[in-house]
Amino acid sequence: MSTVISPSARAGARPPRVEARRGAPLVALMVLAVTAVAALAFWDERREAAVRLDEFALDQATIARSVASELSTRLASLRRDALVIAESQAEGRRAPATAVDGRIAPVMRAAGAPPPSPTGTSLLLSVPAANGMILDLQVAPAQLLDEARHAERPGAVRVLLARLGTGELRATDGGAVTSAPIARGFAAGESSVWLSRAEAAELGLPRRLAAAGLGTIDAGPFGRWGVAVVSSAERVRDHEQRAKWRLVLGVLVAAGLVFLFGTAALRRQRRGLLLERELSLTALSRERDGELATASRAATMGTLAMGVAHEVSTPLGVIAGRAEQLAGRVSGDERAARAVEAILEQTERIRRTIQGFLDMVRGEARPLDDASPAEVLGGAVALVEHRFAAASVLLLTDAPAGLPKIRGDVPMLQQAIVNLLLNACDACAPGGHVAATIESDGARVSFTVTDDGAGITPEAAARATEPFFTTKPRGQGSGLGLAITSEIVKMHRGSLRLAPNAPRGTRATMTIPIPEGESHVPA
Ligand SMILES: Nc1ncnc2c1ncn2[C@@H]1O[C@H](COP(=O)(O)OP(=O)(O)OP(=O)(O)O)[C@@H](O)[C@H]1O
Ligand SMILES: [Mg+2]
């Protein structure tokens, strides 16, 4: 992780538009939940209704099969009676009353003779008898479906009799009826068929969906017969309608509950967001207040520093003047001459540094020189060597040959590097290592100071260039070192980067751009 030093990098309050948008997912979730509940309930109701209708049709088919089985019994006994009658007639006897039973009108005819036309609503049944004769019987449909008539309910259930293969379809009162779906159902061997509203109305049933259960039998010489039990699905449909209303009511109640709880949750969330916003605004204003206080302290200190610089320059001038006087007098004593020279050098350095700070505080441009990066680093290292020796921290430098020159204020750049080196030295325990290296990519020159010390936290890295920010014990650090370095770097249009160094320690990199057209010029 690396942190580019910039005060604006600190987080501010979240924009209100973003906060307003945070309620939207809850509303969407509520709508989704209600839609899902409604869809599920609707799907379940549709499935239930389909099952109920299937069961209804199945019931009609069962009734039709039982009526058909009764019809089969009746036709079998009719056939027995017809044979007894035929035998009696052949022998010239009266047929037993039990066989005739007053319900049938038996007539014998030769096999080739045309059958008589049925009277009224009767059905004509023919049975082959002895001597090539045929016995014709006329039977009312009600006689064949005596029991089944009880299953009929006017306006709700009808029982119909079909002679399969002839297209003949009769009601229990003998009246002829037509129904295309029932005829198709018998032809296709279905056990039940559905009748539309119009088809149900044609059969005298309510204008609602109806189901016809179909049962078929094979009555030997009387042919194949079919029984249709047609029932209006009115009650099933009414039940379905009621279920639909219950469903709508259920969904409305569920939606009401979801929206009730959702709105409560939304309100609570909104209150939380408002509180969070207020807190972040308070934190922001506190942070701003802190920044303002720091800035005003820095301004005061700047003024103070200017005053101090002004006051120091006078005695400094005296020291330099006296040293120059001394220089003439100690010309024979080489050791004393070197000491005087050192005094003059250091007073000049102090003067230039003070002048640099004053220019910086006043925002004035400083005269810039072409400088060799290696010399800049060498000068800075020379100023701190004694501190490293005292702290027993090993300082290594690496400045490759052929580096391009940079343009800048050499004492100021050295001061910036000195601050980085001192921080690295302070972070190391005795025996620690610090490396100061230079590299260039042709467009920039980077001075990197790496240590294997305590390391820097991301929070400290983010605030390190703030004036007066220090983690050092009182009296050991003013928190101005990196603030000054950062100003010097800015003055040279460069950048400063602090980052944890793997596996431990800190890496501080100060990058200064190479003036255009000079990137090829080796130092
Ligand atoms: N190499 C480093 N290792 C660990 N922490 C560092 C390093 N360099 C800077 N810091 C952190 O940044 C803070 C600010 O550094 P800065 O140089 O501005 O002030 P200081 O060193 O505390 O005091 P001053 O330099 O004024 O004596 C330090 O207190 C320290 O917490
Ligand atoms: Mg420092």
PDB file of C-alpha atoms in Angstrom, residues 111 146 151 172 199 274 277 424:
ATOM      1  CA  ALA A 111     -85.613 -61.516 -42.029  1.00  0.00           C
ATOM      2  CA  ASP A 146     -84.880 -46.212 -15.145  1.00  0.00           C
ATOM      3  CA  ALA A 151     -79.160 -39.127 -11.106  1.00  0.00           C
ATOM      4  CA  THR A 172     -84.053 -39.962 -20.780  1.00  0.00           C
ATOM      5  CA  GLU A 199     -72.630 -26.342 -25.942  1.00  0.00           C
ATOM      6  CA  LEU A 274     -29.728  11.253   8.736  1.00  0.00           C
ATOM      7  CA  ARG A 277     -24.887  12.200   7.907  1.00  0.00           C
ATOM      8  CA  ALA A 424      14.450   7.068   8.994  1.00  0.00           C
TER       9      ALA A 424
END
